[in-house]
PDB file of C-alpha atoms in Angstrom:
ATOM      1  CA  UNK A  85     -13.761 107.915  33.363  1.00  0.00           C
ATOM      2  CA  UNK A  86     -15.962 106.788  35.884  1.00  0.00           C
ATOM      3  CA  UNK A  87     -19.155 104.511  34.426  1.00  0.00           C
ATOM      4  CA  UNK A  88     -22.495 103.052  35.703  1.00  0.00           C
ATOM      5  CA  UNK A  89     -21.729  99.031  35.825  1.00  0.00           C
ATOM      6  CA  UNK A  90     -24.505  96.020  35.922  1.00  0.00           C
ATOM      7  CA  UNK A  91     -24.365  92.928  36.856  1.00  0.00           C
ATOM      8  CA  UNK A  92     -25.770  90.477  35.292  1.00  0.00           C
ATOM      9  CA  UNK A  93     -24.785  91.025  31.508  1.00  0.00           C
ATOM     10  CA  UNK A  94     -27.414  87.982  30.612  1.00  0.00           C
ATOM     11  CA  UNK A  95     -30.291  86.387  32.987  1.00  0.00           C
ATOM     12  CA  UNK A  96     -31.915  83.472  31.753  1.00  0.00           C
ATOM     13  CA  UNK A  97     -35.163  82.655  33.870  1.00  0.00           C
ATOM     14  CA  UNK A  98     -38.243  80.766  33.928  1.00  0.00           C
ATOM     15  CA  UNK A  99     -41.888  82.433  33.527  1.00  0.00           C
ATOM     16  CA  UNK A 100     -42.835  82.920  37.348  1.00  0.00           C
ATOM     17  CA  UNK A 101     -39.299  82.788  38.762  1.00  0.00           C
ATOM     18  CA  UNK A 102     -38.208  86.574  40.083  1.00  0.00           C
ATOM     19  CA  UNK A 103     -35.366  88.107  39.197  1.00  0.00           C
ATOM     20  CA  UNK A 104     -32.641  90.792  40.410  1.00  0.00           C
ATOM     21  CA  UNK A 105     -31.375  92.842  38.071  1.00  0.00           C
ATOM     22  CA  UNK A 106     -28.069  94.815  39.498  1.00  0.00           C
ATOM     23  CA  UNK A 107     -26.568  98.314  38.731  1.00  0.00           C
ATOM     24  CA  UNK A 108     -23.602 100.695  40.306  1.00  0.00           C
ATOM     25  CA  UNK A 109     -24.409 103.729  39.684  1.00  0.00           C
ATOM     26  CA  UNK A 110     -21.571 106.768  39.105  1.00  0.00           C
ATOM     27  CA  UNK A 111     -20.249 107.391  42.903  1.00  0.00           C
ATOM     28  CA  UNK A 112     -21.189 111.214  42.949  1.00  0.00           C
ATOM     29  CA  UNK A 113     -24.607 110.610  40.930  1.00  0.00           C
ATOM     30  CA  UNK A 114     -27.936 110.983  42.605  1.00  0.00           C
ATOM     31  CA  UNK A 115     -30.889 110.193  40.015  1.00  0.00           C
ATOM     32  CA  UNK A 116     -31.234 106.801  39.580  1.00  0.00           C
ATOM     33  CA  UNK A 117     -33.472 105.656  36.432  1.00  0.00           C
ATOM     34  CA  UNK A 118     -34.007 101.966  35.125  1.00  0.00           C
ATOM     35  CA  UNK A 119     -34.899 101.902  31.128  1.00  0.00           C
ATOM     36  CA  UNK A 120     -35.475  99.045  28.892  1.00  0.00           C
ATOM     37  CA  UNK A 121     -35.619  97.961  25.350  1.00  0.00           C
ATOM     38  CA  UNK A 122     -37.739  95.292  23.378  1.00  0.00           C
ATOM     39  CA  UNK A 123     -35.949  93.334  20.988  1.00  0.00           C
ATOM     40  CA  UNK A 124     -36.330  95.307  17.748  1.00  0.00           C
ATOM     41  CA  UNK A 125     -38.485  98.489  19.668  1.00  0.00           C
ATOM     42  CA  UNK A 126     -37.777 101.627  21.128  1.00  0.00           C
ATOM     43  CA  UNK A 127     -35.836 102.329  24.642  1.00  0.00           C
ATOM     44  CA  UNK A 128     -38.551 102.767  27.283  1.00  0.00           C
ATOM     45  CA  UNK A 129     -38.217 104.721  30.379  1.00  0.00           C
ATOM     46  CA  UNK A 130     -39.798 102.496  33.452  1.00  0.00           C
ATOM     47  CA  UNK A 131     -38.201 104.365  36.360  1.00  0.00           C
ATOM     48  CA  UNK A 132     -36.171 107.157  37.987  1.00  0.00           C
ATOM     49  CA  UNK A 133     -35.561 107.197  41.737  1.00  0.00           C
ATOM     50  CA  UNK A 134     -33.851 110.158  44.033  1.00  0.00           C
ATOM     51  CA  UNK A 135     -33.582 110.700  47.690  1.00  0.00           C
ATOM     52  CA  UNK A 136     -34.099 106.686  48.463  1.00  0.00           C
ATOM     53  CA  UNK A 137     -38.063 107.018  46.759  1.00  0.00           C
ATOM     54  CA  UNK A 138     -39.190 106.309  43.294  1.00  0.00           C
ATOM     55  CA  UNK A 139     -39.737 109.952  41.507  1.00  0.00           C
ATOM     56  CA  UNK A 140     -41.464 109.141  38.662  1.00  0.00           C
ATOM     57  CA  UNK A 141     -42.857 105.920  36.871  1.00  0.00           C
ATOM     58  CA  UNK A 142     -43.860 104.958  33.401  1.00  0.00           C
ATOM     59  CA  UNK A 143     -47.004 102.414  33.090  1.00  0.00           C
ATOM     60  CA  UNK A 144     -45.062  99.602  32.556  1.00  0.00           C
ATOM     61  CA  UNK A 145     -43.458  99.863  36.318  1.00  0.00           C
ATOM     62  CA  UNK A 146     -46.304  97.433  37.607  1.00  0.00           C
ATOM     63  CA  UNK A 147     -46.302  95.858  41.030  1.00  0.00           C
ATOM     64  CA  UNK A 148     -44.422  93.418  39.813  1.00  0.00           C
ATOM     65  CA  UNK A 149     -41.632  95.844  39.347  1.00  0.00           C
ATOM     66  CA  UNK A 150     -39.533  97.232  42.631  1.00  0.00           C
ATOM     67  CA  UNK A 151     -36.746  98.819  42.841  1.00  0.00           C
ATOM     68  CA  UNK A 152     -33.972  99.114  45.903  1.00  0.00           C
ATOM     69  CA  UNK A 153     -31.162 101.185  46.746  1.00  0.00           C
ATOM     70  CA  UNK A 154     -29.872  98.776  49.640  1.00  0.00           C
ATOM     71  CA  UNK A 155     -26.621 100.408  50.619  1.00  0.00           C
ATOM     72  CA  UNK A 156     -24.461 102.946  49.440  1.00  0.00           C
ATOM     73  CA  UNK A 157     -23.515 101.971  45.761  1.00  0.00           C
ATOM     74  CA  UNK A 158     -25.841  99.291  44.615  1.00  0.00           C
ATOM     75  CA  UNK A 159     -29.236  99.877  42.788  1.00  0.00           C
ATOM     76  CA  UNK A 160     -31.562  97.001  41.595  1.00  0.00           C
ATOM     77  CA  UNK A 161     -34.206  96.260  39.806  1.00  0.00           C
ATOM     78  CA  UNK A 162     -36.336  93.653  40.770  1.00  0.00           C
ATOM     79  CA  UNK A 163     -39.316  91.723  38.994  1.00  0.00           C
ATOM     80  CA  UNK A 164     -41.300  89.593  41.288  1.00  0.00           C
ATOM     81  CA  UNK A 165     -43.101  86.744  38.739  1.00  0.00           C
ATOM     82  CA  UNK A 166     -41.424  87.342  34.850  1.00  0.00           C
ATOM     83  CA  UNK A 167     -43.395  86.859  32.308  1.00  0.00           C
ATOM     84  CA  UNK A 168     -42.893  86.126  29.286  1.00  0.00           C
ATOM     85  CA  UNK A 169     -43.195  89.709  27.706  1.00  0.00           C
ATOM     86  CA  UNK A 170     -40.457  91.032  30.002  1.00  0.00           C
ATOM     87  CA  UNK A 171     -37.808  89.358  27.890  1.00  0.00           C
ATOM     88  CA  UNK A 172     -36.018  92.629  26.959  1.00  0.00           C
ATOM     89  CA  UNK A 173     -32.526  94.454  27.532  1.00  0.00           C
ATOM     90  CA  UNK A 174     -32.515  96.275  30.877  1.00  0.00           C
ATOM     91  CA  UNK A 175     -30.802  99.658  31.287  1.00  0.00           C
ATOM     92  CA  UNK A 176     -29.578 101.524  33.729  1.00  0.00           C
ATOM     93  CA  UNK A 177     -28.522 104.753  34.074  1.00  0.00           C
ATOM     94  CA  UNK A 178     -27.526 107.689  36.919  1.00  0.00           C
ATOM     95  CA  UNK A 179     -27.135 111.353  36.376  1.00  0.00           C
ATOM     96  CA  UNK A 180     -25.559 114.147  38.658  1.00  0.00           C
ATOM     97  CA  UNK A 181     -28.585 116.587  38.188  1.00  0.00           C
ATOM     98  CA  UNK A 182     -32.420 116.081  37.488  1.00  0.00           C
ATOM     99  CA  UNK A 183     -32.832 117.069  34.040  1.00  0.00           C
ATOM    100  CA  UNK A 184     -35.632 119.482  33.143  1.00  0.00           C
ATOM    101  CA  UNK A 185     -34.621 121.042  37.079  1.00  0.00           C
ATOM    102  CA  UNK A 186     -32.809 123.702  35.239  1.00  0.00           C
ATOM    103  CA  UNK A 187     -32.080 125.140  31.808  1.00  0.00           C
ATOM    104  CA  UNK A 188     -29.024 122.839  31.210  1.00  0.00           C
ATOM    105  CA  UNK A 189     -29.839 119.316  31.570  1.00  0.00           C
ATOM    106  CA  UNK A 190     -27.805 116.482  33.080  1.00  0.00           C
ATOM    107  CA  UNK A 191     -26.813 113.754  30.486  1.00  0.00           C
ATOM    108  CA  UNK A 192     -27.614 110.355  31.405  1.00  0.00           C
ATOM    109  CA  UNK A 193     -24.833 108.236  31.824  1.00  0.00           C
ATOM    110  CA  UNK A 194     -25.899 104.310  31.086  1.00  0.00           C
ATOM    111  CA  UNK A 195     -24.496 100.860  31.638  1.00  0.00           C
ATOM    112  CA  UNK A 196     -23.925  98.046  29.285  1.00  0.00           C
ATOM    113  CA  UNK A 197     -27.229  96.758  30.283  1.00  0.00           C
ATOM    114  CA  UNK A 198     -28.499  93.394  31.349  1.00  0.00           C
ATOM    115  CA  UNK A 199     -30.484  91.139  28.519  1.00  0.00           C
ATOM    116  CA  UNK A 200     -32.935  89.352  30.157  1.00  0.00           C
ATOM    117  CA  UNK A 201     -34.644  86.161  28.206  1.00  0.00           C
ATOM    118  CA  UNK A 202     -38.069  84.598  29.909  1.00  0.00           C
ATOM    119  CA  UNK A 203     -38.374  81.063  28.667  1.00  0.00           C
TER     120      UNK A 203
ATOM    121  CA  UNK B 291     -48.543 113.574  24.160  1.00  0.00           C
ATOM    122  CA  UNK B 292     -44.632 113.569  23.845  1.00  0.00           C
ATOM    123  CA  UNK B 293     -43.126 111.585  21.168  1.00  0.00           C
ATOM    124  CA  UNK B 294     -40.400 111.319  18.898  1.00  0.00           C
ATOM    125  CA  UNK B 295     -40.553 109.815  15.490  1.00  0.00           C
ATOM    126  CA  UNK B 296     -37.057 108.752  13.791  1.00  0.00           C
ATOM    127  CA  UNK B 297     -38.582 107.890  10.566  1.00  0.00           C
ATOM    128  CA  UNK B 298     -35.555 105.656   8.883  1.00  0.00           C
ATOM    129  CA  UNK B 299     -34.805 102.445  10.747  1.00  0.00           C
ATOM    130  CA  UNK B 300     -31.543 102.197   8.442  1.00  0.00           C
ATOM    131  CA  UNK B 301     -29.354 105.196   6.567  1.00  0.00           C
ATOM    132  CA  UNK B 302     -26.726 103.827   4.477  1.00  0.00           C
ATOM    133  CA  UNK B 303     -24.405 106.484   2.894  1.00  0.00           C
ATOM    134  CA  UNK B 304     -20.533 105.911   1.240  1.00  0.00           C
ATOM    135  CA  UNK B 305     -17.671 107.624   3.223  1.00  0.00           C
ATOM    136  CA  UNK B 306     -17.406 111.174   2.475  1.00  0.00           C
ATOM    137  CA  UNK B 307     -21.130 111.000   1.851  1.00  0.00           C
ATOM    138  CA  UNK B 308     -23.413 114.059   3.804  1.00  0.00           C
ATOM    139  CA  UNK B 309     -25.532 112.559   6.429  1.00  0.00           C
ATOM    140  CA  UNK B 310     -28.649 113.803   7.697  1.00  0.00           C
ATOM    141  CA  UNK B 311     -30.357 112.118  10.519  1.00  0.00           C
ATOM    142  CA  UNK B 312     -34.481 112.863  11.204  1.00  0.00           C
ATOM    143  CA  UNK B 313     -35.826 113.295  13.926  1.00  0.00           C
ATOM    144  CA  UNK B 314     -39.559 114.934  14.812  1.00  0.00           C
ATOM    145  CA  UNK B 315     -41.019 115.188  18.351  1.00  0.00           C
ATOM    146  CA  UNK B 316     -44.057 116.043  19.267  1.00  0.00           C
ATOM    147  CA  UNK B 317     -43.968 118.383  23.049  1.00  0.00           C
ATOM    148  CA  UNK B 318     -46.435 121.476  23.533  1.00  0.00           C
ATOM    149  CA  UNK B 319     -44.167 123.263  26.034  1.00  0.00           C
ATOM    150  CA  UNK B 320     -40.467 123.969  25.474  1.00  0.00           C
ATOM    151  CA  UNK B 321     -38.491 120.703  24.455  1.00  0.00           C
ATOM    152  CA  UNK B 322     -35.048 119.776  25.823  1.00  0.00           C
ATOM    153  CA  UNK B 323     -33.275 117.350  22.410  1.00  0.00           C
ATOM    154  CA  UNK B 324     -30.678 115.220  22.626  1.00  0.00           C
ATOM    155  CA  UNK B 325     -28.893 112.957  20.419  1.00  0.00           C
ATOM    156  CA  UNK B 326     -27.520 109.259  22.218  1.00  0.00           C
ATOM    157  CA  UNK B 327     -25.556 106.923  19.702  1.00  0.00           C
ATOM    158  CA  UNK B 328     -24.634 102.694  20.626  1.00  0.00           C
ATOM    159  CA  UNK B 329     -21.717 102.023  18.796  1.00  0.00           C
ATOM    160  CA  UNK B 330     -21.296  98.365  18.157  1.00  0.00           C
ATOM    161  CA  UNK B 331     -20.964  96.958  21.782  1.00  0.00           C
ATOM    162  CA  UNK B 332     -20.502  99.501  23.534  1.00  0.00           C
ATOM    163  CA  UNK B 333     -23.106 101.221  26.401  1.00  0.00           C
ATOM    164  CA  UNK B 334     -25.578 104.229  25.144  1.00  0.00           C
ATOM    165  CA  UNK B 335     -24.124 107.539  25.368  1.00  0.00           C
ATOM    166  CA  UNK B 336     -24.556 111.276  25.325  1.00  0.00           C
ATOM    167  CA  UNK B 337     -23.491 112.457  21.571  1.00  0.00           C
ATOM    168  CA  UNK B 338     -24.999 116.043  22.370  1.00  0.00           C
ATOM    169  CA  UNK B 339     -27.687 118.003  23.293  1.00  0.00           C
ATOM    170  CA  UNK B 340     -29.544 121.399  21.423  1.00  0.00           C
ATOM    171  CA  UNK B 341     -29.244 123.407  24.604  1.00  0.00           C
ATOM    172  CA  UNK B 342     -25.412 123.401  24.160  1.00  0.00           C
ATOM    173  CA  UNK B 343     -25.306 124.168  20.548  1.00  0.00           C
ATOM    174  CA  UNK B 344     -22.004 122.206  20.236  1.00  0.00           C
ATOM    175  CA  UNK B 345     -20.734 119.999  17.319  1.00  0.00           C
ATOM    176  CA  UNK B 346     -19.482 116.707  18.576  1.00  0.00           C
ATOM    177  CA  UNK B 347     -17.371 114.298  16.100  1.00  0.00           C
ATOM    178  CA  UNK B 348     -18.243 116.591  13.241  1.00  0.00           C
ATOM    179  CA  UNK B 349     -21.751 116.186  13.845  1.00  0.00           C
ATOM    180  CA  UNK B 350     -24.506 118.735  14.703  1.00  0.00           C
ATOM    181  CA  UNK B 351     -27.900 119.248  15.648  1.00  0.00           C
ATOM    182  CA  UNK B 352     -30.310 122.179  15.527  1.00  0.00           C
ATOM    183  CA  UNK B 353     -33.250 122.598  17.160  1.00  0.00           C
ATOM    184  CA  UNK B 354     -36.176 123.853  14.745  1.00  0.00           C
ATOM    185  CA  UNK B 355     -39.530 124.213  16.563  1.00  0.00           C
ATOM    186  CA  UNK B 356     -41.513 125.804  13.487  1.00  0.00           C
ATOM    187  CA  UNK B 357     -41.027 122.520  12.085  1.00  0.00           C
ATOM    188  CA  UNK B 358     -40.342 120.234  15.547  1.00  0.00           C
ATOM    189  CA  UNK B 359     -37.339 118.531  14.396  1.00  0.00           C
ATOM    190  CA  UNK B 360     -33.747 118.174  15.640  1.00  0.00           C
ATOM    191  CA  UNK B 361     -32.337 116.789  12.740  1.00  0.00           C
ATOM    192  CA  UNK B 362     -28.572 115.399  13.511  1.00  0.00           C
ATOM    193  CA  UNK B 363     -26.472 116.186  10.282  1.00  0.00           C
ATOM    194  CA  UNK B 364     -22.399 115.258   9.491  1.00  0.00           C
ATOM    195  CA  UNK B 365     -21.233 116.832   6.085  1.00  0.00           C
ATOM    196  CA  UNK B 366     -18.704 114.281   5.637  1.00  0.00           C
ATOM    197  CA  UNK B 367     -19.127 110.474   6.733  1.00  0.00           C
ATOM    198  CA  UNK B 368     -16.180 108.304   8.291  1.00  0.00           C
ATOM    199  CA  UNK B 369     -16.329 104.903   9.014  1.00  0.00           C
ATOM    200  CA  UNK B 370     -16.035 105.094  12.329  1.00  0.00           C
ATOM    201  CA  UNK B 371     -19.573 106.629  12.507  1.00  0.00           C
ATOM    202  CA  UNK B 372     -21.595 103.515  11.875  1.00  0.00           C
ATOM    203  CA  UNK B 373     -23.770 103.464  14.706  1.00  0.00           C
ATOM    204  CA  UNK B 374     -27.228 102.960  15.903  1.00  0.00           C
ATOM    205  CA  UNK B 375     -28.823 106.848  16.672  1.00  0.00           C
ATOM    206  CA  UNK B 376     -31.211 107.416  19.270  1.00  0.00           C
ATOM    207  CA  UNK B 377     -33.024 111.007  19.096  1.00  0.00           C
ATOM    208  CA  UNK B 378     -34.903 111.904  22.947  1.00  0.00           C
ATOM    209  CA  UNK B 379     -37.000 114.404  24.120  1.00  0.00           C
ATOM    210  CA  UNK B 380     -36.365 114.945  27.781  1.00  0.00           C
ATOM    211  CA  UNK B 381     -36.828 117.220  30.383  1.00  0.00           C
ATOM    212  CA  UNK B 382     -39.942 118.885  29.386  1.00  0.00           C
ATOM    213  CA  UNK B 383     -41.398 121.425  31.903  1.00  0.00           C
ATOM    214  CA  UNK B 384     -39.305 121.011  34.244  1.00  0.00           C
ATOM    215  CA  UNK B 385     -41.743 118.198  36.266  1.00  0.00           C
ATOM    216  CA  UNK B 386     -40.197 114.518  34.732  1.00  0.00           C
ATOM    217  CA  UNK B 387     -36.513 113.897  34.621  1.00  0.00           C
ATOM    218  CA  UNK B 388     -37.613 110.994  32.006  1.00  0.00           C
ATOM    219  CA  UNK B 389     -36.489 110.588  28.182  1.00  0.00           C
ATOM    220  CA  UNK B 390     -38.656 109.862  25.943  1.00  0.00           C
ATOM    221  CA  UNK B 391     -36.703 108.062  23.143  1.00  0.00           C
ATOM    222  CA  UNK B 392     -37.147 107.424  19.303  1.00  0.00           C
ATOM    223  CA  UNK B 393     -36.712 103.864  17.800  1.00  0.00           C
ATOM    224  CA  UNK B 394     -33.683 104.777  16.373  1.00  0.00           C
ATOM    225  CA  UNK B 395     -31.246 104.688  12.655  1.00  0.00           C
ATOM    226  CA  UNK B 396     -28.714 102.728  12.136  1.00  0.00           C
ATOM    227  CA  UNK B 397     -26.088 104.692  10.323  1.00  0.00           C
ATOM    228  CA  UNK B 398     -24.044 101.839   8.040  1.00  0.00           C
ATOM    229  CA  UNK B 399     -21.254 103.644   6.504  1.00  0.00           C
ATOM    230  CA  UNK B 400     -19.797 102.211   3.492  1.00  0.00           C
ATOM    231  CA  UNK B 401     -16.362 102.196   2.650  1.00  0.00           C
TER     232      UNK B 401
END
């Protein structure tokens, strides 16, 4: 069965330093979203991105927060200057259809994730 | 505003036990549940959704909007189904394709 990979499975990085968080999405997918969690917190949707453009974002997608589809498969997640609040676990996910588009939703399908720590 | 409330952080039940999982939302237009469990390392996944009405591993869900819950509920607990839960709300109105997801209960089941 086909699954949504990242890369990265831990980042260690300095306060200030950016980072690149890496996903491959499910080949025949074409919503793109980024969640994450807080240690000990709830899973937090920052983004979801179709058609090479960012569809919708939560208030925690700042401008420190981008994120790229640069070819074909890949789809990252980048954060310019970390702080130390964006320690977290980083998920992504893809799905076929845009749920809520229709009656029957598309499941997300998520990765392992990527646990980034800020020191 | 949407929300979803998973009131136990921890539900700890004997094999064989009944298992009831809560889970409230709050949505003013017509809610789309679903249930996502994390076994232990292992990714986030689907376990099922109210618009499908389907029981998955024994478990089901249904979707009561008098009282706005979406309880998940097993009448016989294995082992295998110690988990972390996730409840969502998603797909509200047709304008977001975001989930909006509860803190989550971890299911411990006892042997």
């Amino acid at each position: 069965e086909p699954e949504v990979t990242q890369t990265p499975s831990h980042q260690v990085t300095q306060m200030g330093q950016e980072v690149i968080l890496r996903c491959v999405p499910i080949s025949n997918h074409l919503y793109f979203y980024w969640y994450r969690q807080i240690l000990g917190q709830k899973v937090e949707f920052l983004v979801s991105f179709y058609n090479n453009e960012i569809s919708e974002k939560s208030e925690i997608f700042d401008d420190q927060f981008s994120v790229e589809r640069p070819d074909g498969s890949n789809f990252t997640l980048k954060i310019r200057s970390t702080k130390l609040e964006d320690s977290a676990m980083y998920f992504c996910a893809s799905s076929e259809e845009m749920p809520g588009a229709s009656s029957y939703n598309s499941p997300l399908h998520f990765g392992n994730g990527t646990r980034l720590t800020v020191t | 505003a949407q929300r979803v409330t998973q009131p136990e952080k921890l539900l700890s039940v004997f094999k064989g036990a009944p298992v009831e999982l809560k889970c409230n939302y709050s949505y003013s237009g017509s809610p789309e549940l679903f249930w996502y469990v994390q076994y232990s390392r292992q990714r986030l996944q689907l376990l099922l959704r109210h618009i499908s009405r389907e029981s998955i591993k024994g478990f089901t869900a249904d979707l009561n909007k008098g009282e706005t819950s979406f309880h998940l509920k097993k009448p016989f607990a294995q082992e295998e189904d110690s988990a972390m839960y996730y409840c969502a709300l998603g797909g509200y109105g047709g304008a977001t394709n975001k989930l909006i997801f509860g803190t989550g209960t971890l299911l411990a089941v006892q042997p």
